[in-house]
mmCIF file of C-alpha atoms in Angstrom:
data_model
loop_
_atom_site.group_PDB
_atom_site.id
_atom_site.type_symbol
_atom_site.label_atom_id
_atom_site.label_comp_id
_atom_site.label_asym_id
_atom_site.label_seq_id
_atom_site.Cartn_x
_atom_site.Cartn_y
_atom_site.Cartn_z
ATOM 1 C CA UNK A 1 25.415 -0.875 -10.392
ATOM 2 C CA UNK A 2 25.695 0.930 -7.300
ATOM 3 C CA UNK A 3 23.363 4.095 -6.947
ATOM 4 C CA UNK A 4 26.402 6.250 -5.400
ATOM 5 C CA UNK A 5 28.723 5.520 -8.880
ATOM 6 C CA UNK A 6 25.888 7.102 -11.001
ATOM 7 C CA UNK A 7 27.199 10.410 -10.969
ATOM 8 C CA UNK A 8 30.824 9.345 -11.734
ATOM 9 C CA UNK A 9 29.832 7.267 -14.696
ATOM 10 C CA UNK A 10 27.752 9.553 -16.511
ATOM 11 C CA UNK A 11 30.533 11.135 -18.566
ATOM 12 C CA UNK A 12 31.448 7.620 -19.973
ATOM 13 C CA UNK A 13 27.812 6.598 -21.014
ATOM 14 C CA UNK A 14 27.908 8.210 -24.794
ATOM 15 C CA UNK A 15 31.038 5.614 -25.634
ATOM 16 C CA UNK A 16 29.310 3.159 -24.058
ATOM 17 C CA UNK A 17 25.546 3.415 -24.946
ATOM 18 C CA UNK A 18 25.635 6.558 -26.966
ATOM 19 C CA UNK A 19 24.568 10.300 -26.140
ATOM 20 C CA UNK A 20 20.782 9.780 -26.107
ATOM 21 C CA UNK A 21 21.425 7.094 -23.299
ATOM 22 C CA UNK A 22 23.372 9.585 -21.060
ATOM 23 C CA UNK A 23 20.813 12.490 -21.692
ATOM 24 C CA UNK A 24 17.880 9.822 -20.547
ATOM 25 C CA UNK A 25 19.817 9.038 -17.533
ATOM 26 C CA UNK A 26 20.847 12.551 -16.562
ATOM 27 C CA UNK A 27 16.875 13.447 -16.725
ATOM 28 C CA UNK A 28 16.194 10.395 -14.710
ATOM 29 C CA UNK A 29 19.059 11.718 -12.534
ATOM 30 C CA UNK A 30 17.302 14.997 -11.626
ATOM 31 C CA UNK A 31 14.250 13.077 -10.680
ATOM 32 C CA UNK A 32 16.272 12.686 -7.208
ATOM 33 C CA UNK A 33 17.051 15.697 -4.650
ATOM 34 C CA UNK A 34 20.774 16.293 -5.025
ATOM 35 C CA UNK A 35 21.293 16.456 -1.525
ATOM 36 C CA UNK A 36 20.030 13.126 -1.087
ATOM 37 C CA UNK A 37 22.568 11.054 0.612
ATOM 38 C CA UNK A 38 22.940 7.212 -0.786
ATOM 39 C CA UNK A 39 25.891 6.883 1.703
ATOM 40 C CA UNK A 40 24.067 8.100 4.840
ATOM 41 C CA UNK A 41 23.152 4.957 7.416
ATOM 42 C CA UNK A 42 20.038 4.158 8.490
ATOM 43 C CA UNK A 43 19.194 1.567 11.110
ATOM 44 C CA UNK A 44 17.811 -1.716 10.159
ATOM 45 C CA UNK A 45 15.226 -4.280 11.458
ATOM 46 C CA UNK A 46 15.050 -7.385 9.268
ATOM 47 C CA UNK A 47 13.068 -9.771 11.689
ATOM 48 C CA UNK A 48 12.219 -9.364 15.562
ATOM 49 C CA UNK A 49 14.411 -11.928 15.927
ATOM 50 C CA UNK A 50 17.736 -10.777 14.542
ATOM 51 C CA UNK A 51 20.107 -7.980 15.598
ATOM 52 C CA UNK A 52 19.609 -4.648 13.979
ATOM 53 C CA UNK A 53 22.042 -3.208 11.541
ATOM 54 C CA UNK A 54 23.423 -0.166 10.031
ATOM 55 C CA UNK A 55 23.240 0.035 6.545
ATOM 56 C CA UNK A 56 23.786 2.895 4.031
ATOM 57 C CA UNK A 57 20.855 3.621 1.885
ATOM 58 C CA UNK A 58 22.573 2.196 -1.102
ATOM 59 C CA UNK A 59 22.949 -1.339 0.849
ATOM 60 C CA UNK A 60 19.207 -0.781 1.458
ATOM 61 C CA UNK A 61 18.591 -0.741 -2.346
ATOM 62 C CA UNK A 62 20.700 -3.801 -2.578
ATOM 63 C CA UNK A 63 18.641 -5.628 0.226
ATOM 64 C CA UNK A 64 15.477 -4.733 -1.924
ATOM 65 C CA UNK A 65 16.960 -6.098 -5.104
ATOM 66 C CA UNK A 66 17.659 -9.106 -3.405
ATOM 67 C CA UNK A 67 14.004 -9.282 -2.574
ATOM 68 C CA UNK A 68 14.644 -9.145 1.357
ATOM 69 C CA UNK A 69 12.234 -7.597 3.682
ATOM 70 C CA UNK A 70 12.885 -4.956 6.267
ATOM 71 C CA UNK A 71 11.726 -2.025 8.111
ATOM 72 C CA UNK A 72 13.849 0.953 8.623
ATOM 73 C CA UNK A 73 12.927 2.011 11.820
ATOM 74 C CA UNK A 74 15.531 5.107 12.348
ATOM 75 C CA UNK A 75 13.007 7.475 12.775
ATOM 76 C CA UNK A 76 10.912 5.432 14.866
ATOM 77 C CA UNK A 77 12.753 2.993 16.411
ATOM 78 C CA UNK A 78 10.384 1.939 19.562
ATOM 79 C CA UNK A 79 7.297 1.401 17.818
ATOM 80 C CA UNK A 80 5.046 -1.284 20.062
ATOM 81 C CA UNK A 81 5.879 -0.394 23.646
ATOM 82 C CA UNK A 82 2.515 0.120 24.879
ATOM 83 C CA UNK A 83 -0.553 -2.588 25.099
ATOM 84 C CA UNK A 84 -3.505 -2.980 22.470
ATOM 85 C CA UNK A 85 -6.713 -3.562 22.843
ATOM 86 C CA UNK A 86 -7.619 -6.736 21.104
ATOM 87 C CA UNK A 87 -11.287 -7.197 19.439
ATOM 88 C CA UNK A 88 -13.245 -10.129 18.740
ATOM 89 C CA UNK A 89 -14.889 -10.351 15.312
ATOM 90 C CA UNK A 90 -18.755 -11.126 14.372
ATOM 91 C CA UNK A 91 -19.378 -14.728 13.789
ATOM 92 C CA UNK A 92 -21.262 -13.924 10.551
ATOM 93 C CA UNK A 93 -21.281 -10.505 8.590
ATOM 94 C CA UNK A 94 -24.055 -8.294 9.657
ATOM 95 C CA UNK A 95 -24.091 -5.030 7.213
ATOM 96 C CA UNK A 96 -25.278 -6.993 4.231
ATOM 97 C CA UNK A 97 -27.916 -4.598 3.106
ATOM 98 C CA UNK A 98 -25.258 -1.495 3.345
ATOM 99 C CA UNK A 99 -22.369 -3.743 1.692
ATOM 100 C CA UNK A 100 -24.549 -5.090 -1.440
ATOM 101 C CA UNK A 101 -25.911 -1.266 -1.827
ATOM 102 C CA UNK A 102 -22.130 0.054 -2.387
ATOM 103 C CA UNK A 103 -21.151 -3.257 -4.271
ATOM 104 C CA UNK A 104 -23.516 -2.182 -6.729
ATOM 105 C CA UNK A 105 -21.985 0.803 -7.550
ATOM 106 C CA UNK A 106 -18.467 -0.553 -8.466
ATOM 107 C CA UNK A 107 -17.277 1.269 -11.585
ATOM 108 C CA UNK A 108 -14.596 -1.204 -13.238
ATOM 109 C CA UNK A 109 -13.373 1.058 -15.730
ATOM 110 C CA UNK A 110 -12.536 3.164 -12.819
ATOM 111 C CA UNK A 111 -9.569 1.076 -12.274
ATOM 112 C CA UNK A 112 -8.393 1.284 -15.454
ATOM 113 C CA UNK A 113 -8.442 4.705 -16.001
ATOM 114 C CA UNK A 114 -6.780 5.596 -12.441
ATOM 115 C CA UNK A 115 -4.066 3.071 -12.725
ATOM 116 C CA UNK A 116 -3.210 4.074 -16.429
ATOM 117 C CA UNK A 117 -2.195 7.679 -15.112
ATOM 118 C CA UNK A 118 -0.976 6.519 -11.683
ATOM 119 C CA UNK A 119 1.316 3.861 -13.349
ATOM 120 C CA UNK A 120 2.444 6.794 -15.823
ATOM 121 C CA UNK A 121 5.070 8.782 -13.614
ATOM 122 C CA UNK A 122 8.506 7.880 -14.344
ATOM 123 C CA UNK A 123 8.721 6.679 -10.641
ATOM 124 C CA UNK A 124 7.071 6.851 -7.779
ATOM 125 C CA UNK A 125 10.225 6.401 -5.526
ATOM 126 C CA UNK A 126 9.227 8.059 -2.171
ATOM 127 C CA UNK A 127 12.089 10.352 -2.319
ATOM 128 C CA UNK A 128 11.892 11.710 -6.186
ATOM 129 C CA UNK A 129 10.239 14.499 -7.345
ATOM 130 C CA UNK A 130 7.745 11.994 -9.554
ATOM 131 C CA UNK A 131 6.874 10.399 -6.389
ATOM 132 C CA UNK A 132 5.967 13.671 -4.682
ATOM 133 C CA UNK A 133 4.035 14.453 -7.556
ATOM 134 C CA UNK A 134 2.116 11.046 -7.655
ATOM 135 C CA UNK A 135 1.082 11.589 -3.933
ATOM 136 C CA UNK A 136 -0.068 15.103 -4.899
ATOM 137 C CA UNK A 137 -2.518 13.453 -7.646
ATOM 138 C CA UNK A 138 -3.690 11.127 -5.611
ATOM 139 C CA UNK A 139 -4.584 13.584 -3.180
ATOM 140 C CA UNK A 140 -6.031 15.650 -5.294
ATOM 141 C CA UNK A 141 -8.074 12.562 -6.491
ATOM 142 C CA UNK A 142 -9.099 12.105 -3.063
ATOM 143 C CA UNK A 143 -10.545 15.619 -2.708
ATOM 144 C CA UNK A 144 -12.297 14.907 -6.158
ATOM 145 C CA UNK A 145 -14.094 11.943 -5.272
ATOM 146 C CA UNK A 146 -15.256 13.608 -1.753
ATOM 147 C CA UNK A 147 -16.423 16.632 -3.932
ATOM 148 C CA UNK A 148 -18.366 14.882 -6.650
ATOM 149 C CA UNK A 149 -19.600 11.591 -4.936
ATOM 150 C CA UNK A 150 -19.852 12.740 -0.862
ATOM 151 C CA UNK A 151 -23.526 14.265 -0.288
ATOM 152 C CA UNK A 152 -24.303 17.246 1.803
ATOM 153 C CA UNK A 153 -24.695 15.048 5.024
ATOM 154 C CA UNK A 154 -21.485 12.925 4.725
ATOM 155 C CA UNK A 155 -19.181 15.450 3.364
ATOM 156 C CA UNK A 156 -18.778 17.152 6.989
ATOM 157 C CA UNK A 157 -17.925 13.649 7.981
ATOM 158 C CA UNK A 158 -15.093 13.561 5.800
ATOM 159 C CA UNK A 159 -11.499 14.357 6.398
ATOM 160 C CA UNK A 160 -8.391 14.300 4.176
ATOM 161 C CA UNK A 161 -4.996 14.614 5.369
ATOM 162 C CA UNK A 162 -1.959 15.025 3.545
ATOM 163 C CA UNK A 163 0.698 13.775 5.818
ATOM 164 C CA UNK A 164 4.266 15.104 5.122
ATOM 165 C CA UNK A 165 7.162 13.262 5.529
ATOM 166 C CA UNK A 166 11.114 14.190 5.753
ATOM 167 C CA UNK A 167 11.303 12.639 2.307
ATOM 168 C CA UNK A 168 9.052 14.322 -0.923
ATOM 169 C CA UNK A 169 6.513 11.806 -1.282
ATOM 170 C CA UNK A 170 3.026 12.231 1.568
ATOM 171 C CA UNK A 171 0.713 9.682 2.684
ATOM 172 C CA UNK A 172 -2.873 10.491 2.232
ATOM 173 C CA UNK A 173 -5.157 9.489 4.825
ATOM 174 C CA UNK A 174 -9.133 9.602 4.556
ATOM 175 C CA UNK A 175 -11.237 9.547 7.395
ATOM 176 C CA UNK A 176 -14.954 8.950 7.492
ATOM 177 C CA UNK A 177 -16.598 9.129 11.228
ATOM 178 C CA UNK A 178 -19.974 9.647 12.278
ATOM 179 C CA UNK A 179 -20.825 12.991 14.143
ATOM 180 C CA UNK A 180 -19.331 13.396 17.578
ATOM 181 C CA UNK A 181 -16.702 10.609 17.081
ATOM 182 C CA UNK A 182 -13.658 10.894 18.840
ATOM 183 C CA UNK A 183 -10.125 10.075 17.694
ATOM 184 C CA UNK A 184 -9.965 7.537 20.223
ATOM 185 C CA UNK A 185 -12.747 5.655 19.464
ATOM 186 C CA UNK A 186 -11.961 2.248 17.572
ATOM 187 C CA UNK A 187 -11.183 2.764 13.769
ATOM 188 C CA UNK A 188 -11.110 0.264 10.674
ATOM 189 C CA UNK A 189 -8.203 1.055 8.805
ATOM 190 C CA UNK A 190 -7.966 -0.225 4.507
ATOM 191 C CA UNK A 191 -4.716 0.500 3.195
ATOM 192 C CA UNK A 192 -2.246 0.083 0.178
ATOM 193 C CA UNK A 193 0.734 1.771 -0.511
ATOM 194 C CA UNK A 194 1.436 4.465 -3.241
ATOM 195 C CA UNK A 195 5.149 4.475 -4.131
ATOM 196 C CA UNK A 196 7.254 2.117 -6.080
ATOM 197 C CA UNK A 197 10.957 1.268 -6.954
ATOM 198 C CA UNK A 198 13.303 0.033 -9.382
ATOM 199 C CA UNK A 199 15.208 -2.824 -8.030
ATOM 200 C CA UNK A 200 17.924 -2.578 -10.056
ATOM 201 C CA UNK A 201 18.179 1.597 -9.216
ATOM 202 C CA UNK A 202 15.772 4.266 -8.072
ATOM 203 C CA UNK A 203 16.944 6.690 -10.799
ATOM 204 C CA UNK A 204 15.211 4.135 -13.408
ATOM 205 C CA UNK A 205 11.770 3.838 -14.275
ATOM 206 C CA UNK A 206 9.439 2.160 -12.147
ATOM 207 C CA UNK A 207 5.803 2.307 -13.361
ATOM 208 C CA UNK A 208 4.612 -0.118 -9.904
ATOM 209 C CA UNK A 209 1.020 -0.899 -12.104
ATOM 210 C CA UNK A 210 0.790 -4.020 -9.752
ATOM 211 C CA UNK A 211 3.177 -2.998 -6.683
ATOM 212 C CA UNK A 212 1.153 -1.235 -5.588
ATOM 213 C CA UNK A 213 -0.935 0.926 -8.361
ATOM 214 C CA UNK A 214 -3.095 -1.961 -8.252
ATOM 215 C CA UNK A 215 -3.662 -1.625 -4.136
ATOM 216 C CA UNK A 216 -3.881 2.083 -4.316
ATOM 217 C CA UNK A 217 -6.875 2.194 -7.083
ATOM 218 C CA UNK A 218 -8.635 -0.634 -5.594
ATOM 219 C CA UNK A 219 -8.805 1.440 -2.505
ATOM 220 C CA UNK A 220 -9.474 5.021 -4.606
ATOM 221 C CA UNK A 221 -12.818 2.716 -6.186
ATOM 222 C CA UNK A 222 -13.717 1.192 -2.754
ATOM 223 C CA UNK A 223 -13.562 4.712 -1.403
ATOM 224 C CA UNK A 224 -15.752 6.288 -4.210
ATOM 225 C CA UNK A 225 -18.386 3.687 -4.132
ATOM 226 C CA UNK A 226 -18.714 4.146 -0.364
ATOM 227 C CA UNK A 227 -18.847 7.975 -0.639
ATOM 228 C CA UNK A 228 -21.502 7.477 -3.252
ATOM 229 C CA UNK A 229 -23.578 5.378 -1.192
ATOM 230 C CA UNK A 230 -24.241 7.488 1.518
ATOM 231 C CA UNK A 231 -22.776 5.001 4.083
ATOM 232 C CA UNK A 232 -21.999 6.599 7.384
ATOM 233 C CA UNK A 233 -20.180 4.581 9.662
ATOM 234 C CA UNK A 234 -21.036 3.809 13.625
ATOM 235 C CA UNK A 235 -17.223 3.944 14.601
ATOM 236 C CA UNK A 236 -14.365 5.431 12.366
ATOM 237 C CA UNK A 237 -13.562 4.281 8.724
ATOM 238 C CA UNK A 238 -9.923 5.216 7.270
ATOM 239 C CA UNK A 239 -8.365 4.740 3.976
ATOM 240 C CA UNK A 240 -4.733 4.889 4.305
ATOM 241 C CA UNK A 241 -2.041 5.835 1.256
ATOM 242 C CA UNK A 242 1.374 4.991 2.719
ATOM 243 C CA UNK A 243 4.464 6.579 1.036
ATOM 244 C CA UNK A 244 7.768 4.927 1.502
ATOM 245 C CA UNK A 245 6.721 1.032 1.975
ATOM 246 C CA UNK A 246 9.663 0.412 -0.648
ATOM 247 C CA UNK A 247 12.308 2.180 1.834
ATOM 248 C CA UNK A 248 11.345 -0.063 4.854
ATOM 249 C CA UNK A 249 7.435 0.630 5.565
ATOM 250 C CA UNK A 250 8.456 4.246 5.906
ATOM 251 C CA UNK A 251 5.208 6.000 5.523
ATOM 252 C CA UNK A 252 3.103 3.091 7.833
ATOM 253 C CA UNK A 253 5.694 3.309 10.582
ATOM 254 C CA UNK A 254 5.392 6.739 10.705
ATOM 255 C CA UNK A 255 1.646 6.794 10.825
ATOM 256 C CA UNK A 256 1.619 4.179 13.481
ATOM 257 C CA UNK A 257 3.714 5.974 15.864
ATOM 258 C CA UNK A 258 1.492 8.908 15.835
ATOM 259 C CA UNK A 259 -1.628 6.390 16.364
ATOM 260 C CA UNK A 260 0.281 5.067 19.329
ATOM 261 C CA UNK A 261 1.352 8.395 20.678
ATOM 262 C CA UNK A 262 -2.574 9.761 20.612
ATOM 263 C CA UNK A 263 -3.545 6.158 22.087
ATOM 264 C CA UNK A 264 -5.774 5.685 19.177
ATOM 265 C CA UNK A 265 -7.494 2.310 18.833
ATOM 266 C CA UNK A 266 -7.614 0.112 16.057
ATOM 267 C CA UNK A 267 -10.629 -1.991 15.264
ATOM 268 C CA UNK A 268 -8.655 -4.040 12.530
ATOM 269 C CA UNK A 269 -6.669 -3.125 9.577
ATOM 270 C CA UNK A 270 -6.124 -4.746 6.015
ATOM 271 C CA UNK A 271 -3.252 -4.098 3.565
ATOM 272 C CA UNK A 272 -4.109 -4.789 0.034
ATOM 273 C CA UNK A 273 -0.741 -5.217 -1.726
ATOM 274 C CA UNK A 274 0.174 -6.418 -5.746
ATOM 275 C CA UNK A 275 -3.258 -7.597 -6.625
ATOM 276 C CA UNK A 276 -3.965 -7.698 -10.138
ATOM 277 C CA UNK A 277 -2.142 -10.857 -11.281
ATOM 278 C CA UNK A 278 -3.569 -14.378 -12.549
ATOM 279 C CA UNK A 279 -0.422 -16.704 -13.713
ATOM 280 C CA UNK A 280 -1.231 -18.506 -16.918
ATOM 281 C CA UNK A 281 -2.578 -22.090 -15.817
ATOM 282 C CA UNK A 282 -3.638 -21.232 -12.032
ATOM 283 C CA UNK A 283 -6.961 -21.058 -10.404
ATOM 284 C CA UNK A 284 -8.306 -17.350 -9.709
ATOM 285 C CA UNK A 285 -8.736 -16.941 -6.289
ATOM 286 C CA UNK A 286 -8.438 -13.903 -3.647
ATOM 287 C CA UNK A 287 -5.525 -15.163 -1.957
ATOM 288 C CA UNK A 288 -5.172 -14.477 2.181
ATOM 289 C CA UNK A 289 -1.609 -14.301 3.163
ATOM 290 C CA UNK A 290 -1.354 -16.302 6.641
ATOM 291 C CA UNK A 291 0.928 -15.197 9.614
ATOM 292 C CA UNK A 292 -1.183 -12.124 10.384
ATOM 293 C CA UNK A 293 -3.903 -11.944 13.080
ATOM 294 C CA UNK A 294 -5.947 -15.084 13.045
ATOM 295 C CA UNK A 295 -9.225 -14.045 14.501
ATOM 296 C CA UNK A 296 -8.579 -11.329 11.430
ATOM 297 C CA UNK A 297 -7.748 -13.771 9.044
ATOM 298 C CA UNK A 298 -10.917 -15.869 9.590
ATOM 299 C CA UNK A 299 -13.120 -12.840 9.618
ATOM 300 C CA UNK A 300 -11.462 -11.823 5.995
ATOM 301 C CA UNK A 301 -12.365 -15.433 4.705
ATOM 302 C CA UNK A 302 -16.115 -14.853 6.185
ATOM 303 C CA UNK A 303 -16.318 -11.633 4.282
ATOM 304 C CA UNK A 304 -14.753 -13.512 1.315
ATOM 305 C CA UNK A 305 -17.053 -16.435 0.847
ATOM 306 C CA UNK A 306 -20.484 -13.774 1.705
ATOM 307 C CA UNK A 307 -19.120 -10.740 -0.613
ATOM 308 C CA UNK A 308 -16.189 -11.921 -3.380
ATOM 309 C CA UNK A 309 -17.616 -13.749 -6.326
ATOM 310 C CA UNK A 310 -14.270 -15.887 -6.372
ATOM 311 C CA UNK A 311 -13.017 -18.503 -3.709
ATOM 312 C CA UNK A 312 -10.118 -17.501 -1.378
ATOM 313 C CA UNK A 313 -6.594 -18.927 -1.403
ATOM 314 C CA UNK A 314 -4.423 -19.044 1.287
ATOM 315 C CA UNK A 315 -0.519 -18.638 1.343
ATOM 316 C CA UNK A 316 2.646 -17.647 3.333
ATOM 317 C CA UNK A 317 6.010 -16.283 2.356
ATOM 318 C CA UNK A 318 8.579 -18.585 2.225
ATOM 319 C CA UNK A 319 10.336 -19.653 5.206
ATOM 320 C CA UNK A 320 13.440 -17.277 4.660
ATOM 321 C CA UNK A 321 11.282 -14.473 4.462
ATOM 322 C CA UNK A 322 8.260 -15.303 6.407
ATOM 323 C CA UNK A 323 9.584 -13.448 9.563
ATOM 324 C CA UNK A 324 10.239 -10.190 8.258
ATOM 325 C CA UNK A 325 8.056 -7.397 7.143
ATOM 326 C CA UNK A 326 6.471 -8.158 4.068
ATOM 327 C CA UNK A 327 3.979 -5.177 3.688
ATOM 328 C CA UNK A 328 2.584 -2.368 5.901
ATOM 329 C CA UNK A 329 0.167 -4.280 7.824
ATOM 330 C CA UNK A 330 3.682 -5.346 9.750
ATOM 331 C CA UNK A 331 3.901 -2.051 11.059
ATOM 332 C CA UNK A 332 0.788 -2.238 12.724
ATOM 333 C CA UNK A 333 1.416 -5.847 13.779
ATOM 334 C CA UNK A 334 4.424 -4.997 15.302
ATOM 335 C CA UNK A 335 3.063 -2.193 16.988
ATOM 336 C CA UNK A 336 0.134 -4.940 18.857
ATOM 337 C CA UNK A 337 -2.683 -3.800 16.609
ATOM 338 C CA UNK A 338 -4.659 -6.484 15.100
ATOM 339 C CA UNK A 339 -4.128 -6.489 11.077
ATOM 340 C CA UNK A 340 -4.376 -8.788 8.070
ATOM 341 C CA UNK A 341 -2.945 -8.779 4.260
ATOM 342 C CA UNK A 342 -4.433 -9.748 1.037
ATOM 343 C CA UNK A 343 -2.309 -10.113 -2.226
ATOM 344 C CA UNK A 344 -3.006 -11.341 -5.783
ATOM 345 C CA UNK A 345 -2.436 -14.880 -5.440
ATOM 346 C CA UNK A 346 -0.398 -17.482 -3.765
ATOM 347 C CA UNK A 347 3.181 -16.711 -3.664
ATOM 348 C CA UNK A 348 4.959 -19.029 -5.633
ATOM 349 C CA UNK A 349 2.016 -17.864 -8.435
ATOM 350 C CA UNK A 350 2.404 -14.134 -7.901
ATOM 351 C CA UNK A 351 3.865 -11.263 -10.424
ATOM 352 C CA UNK A 352 7.549 -11.889 -9.015
ATOM 353 C CA UNK A 353 9.316 -11.523 -12.257
ATOM 354 C CA UNK A 354 7.883 -8.041 -13.682
ATOM 355 C CA UNK A 355 7.593 -6.283 -10.032
ATOM 356 C CA UNK A 356 10.261 -3.508 -9.174
ATOM 357 C CA UNK A 357 11.255 -3.272 -13.057
ATOM 358 C CA UNK A 358 10.506 -1.472 -15.744
ATOM 359 C CA UNK A 359 8.102 -4.301 -16.905
ATOM 360 C CA UNK A 360 5.432 -3.598 -13.842
ATOM 361 C CA UNK A 361 2.817 -2.108 -16.478
ATOM 362 C CA UNK A 362 -0.658 -3.167 -16.926
ATOM 363 C CA UNK A 363 -0.344 -4.242 -20.449
ATOM 364 C CA UNK A 364 2.939 -6.357 -19.983
ATOM 365 C CA UNK A 365 0.582 -9.701 -20.348
ATOM 366 C CA UNK A 366 -2.934 -10.919 -20.380
ATOM 367 C CA UNK A 367 -2.057 -12.100 -16.980
ATOM 368 C CA UNK A 368 -2.704 -8.711 -15.319
ATOM 369 C CA UNK A 369 -6.215 -8.523 -15.167
ATOM 370 C CA UNK A 370 -8.714 -5.654 -14.029
ATOM 371 C CA UNK A 371 -11.267 -8.283 -13.533
ATOM 372 C CA UNK A 372 -9.666 -10.039 -10.788
ATOM 373 C CA UNK A 373 -8.572 -6.485 -9.413
ATOM 374 C CA UNK A 374 -12.800 -5.883 -8.970
ATOM 375 C CA UNK A 375 -13.050 -8.598 -6.561
ATOM 376 C CA UNK A 376 -10.494 -6.591 -4.310
ATOM 377 C CA UNK A 377 -12.542 -3.552 -4.354
ATOM 378 C CA UNK A 378 -15.381 -5.675 -3.050
ATOM 379 C CA UNK A 379 -13.691 -7.243 -0.049
ATOM 380 C CA UNK A 380 -12.153 -3.688 0.817
ATOM 381 C CA UNK A 381 -15.742 -2.225 0.763
ATOM 382 C CA UNK A 382 -16.679 -5.439 2.772
ATOM 383 C CA UNK A 383 -14.265 -5.138 5.380
ATOM 384 C CA UNK A 384 -14.274 -1.389 5.804
ATOM 385 C CA UNK A 385 -18.370 -1.282 6.061
ATOM 386 C CA UNK A 386 -18.437 -4.527 8.248
ATOM 387 C CA UNK A 387 -16.136 -3.387 10.831
ATOM 388 C CA UNK A 388 -17.191 0.187 11.006
ATOM 389 C CA UNK A 389 -21.279 -0.456 11.077
ATOM 390 C CA UNK A 390 -20.865 -1.444 14.813
#
């Protein structure tokens, strides 16, 4: 059912499904701004090799339902025009004391508690009122962590930005920088996206526990642990929570455009997206997605060998998808910054049957594992501290 037909169908629902169904759908429809035009044309890029196409918001949703990856470049069509500095990475981890001190502070129970709340919103669709509320809760949670866990010496070094967009949901950026640091200093970025989507219809519930509530709470616990440890980076360290990933990497593109304009340097960026699933009958591993920056991939593997308690696996997206932008790291890569990407498992073993549906919850199956998620917190901490320690 196409989205723009929903209003016309609402009066017929009592006859088809009963009065309760009509009332439920009407309530869901009120979650989307009345002036949001699903017939509005947007400029879409499926891959660098393919020509851009104009599509309506409804057509974008159909592409998403079919599992296609794409950039919505309407607002930021010129990313990647400037040359970026390319960094080399240490041959072996060097900040082991600081990393291990922080790893000892991880509280796995926090993952379950924060995800229970974060996935309780009807949907975190980027242009919905509950999507807006979820990002406000996220920003409040970050502020709470800074207030409670950062020491008096660290607090002045932390800056939290609530980045407003043309849509309702906000992106949240947390910056920890040493005294005297400049915005142009090489910055390490640890990221996830905070929105969700129901692939059938954005009016429908989308708890998004795995995609990407799992990445969001991983970052929250990594941030909390780093704040509690008292770690002060040598070069800036940032945690990014992007709005609008499911709409075509909208939030990350907006951030990248701002960083390009300010001539910001990025030492390395890692995207955590869909992390909590261990399919029955598979060997648990922390998956490294290929097709990103080769040097950063190798450094990521070294960090897993040193700091993570399970081995890594390697995977790539299927041929028909691999050229497209699978998650927010692609916005940084498109701009010429070095970025990498981690997922819960090899592509063939991921939680594809539940994501983008009402069933993307933490209790849908025993295959959803907070113990598995714990290992990604370790990697997020290691990546953030190691790269910002020099």
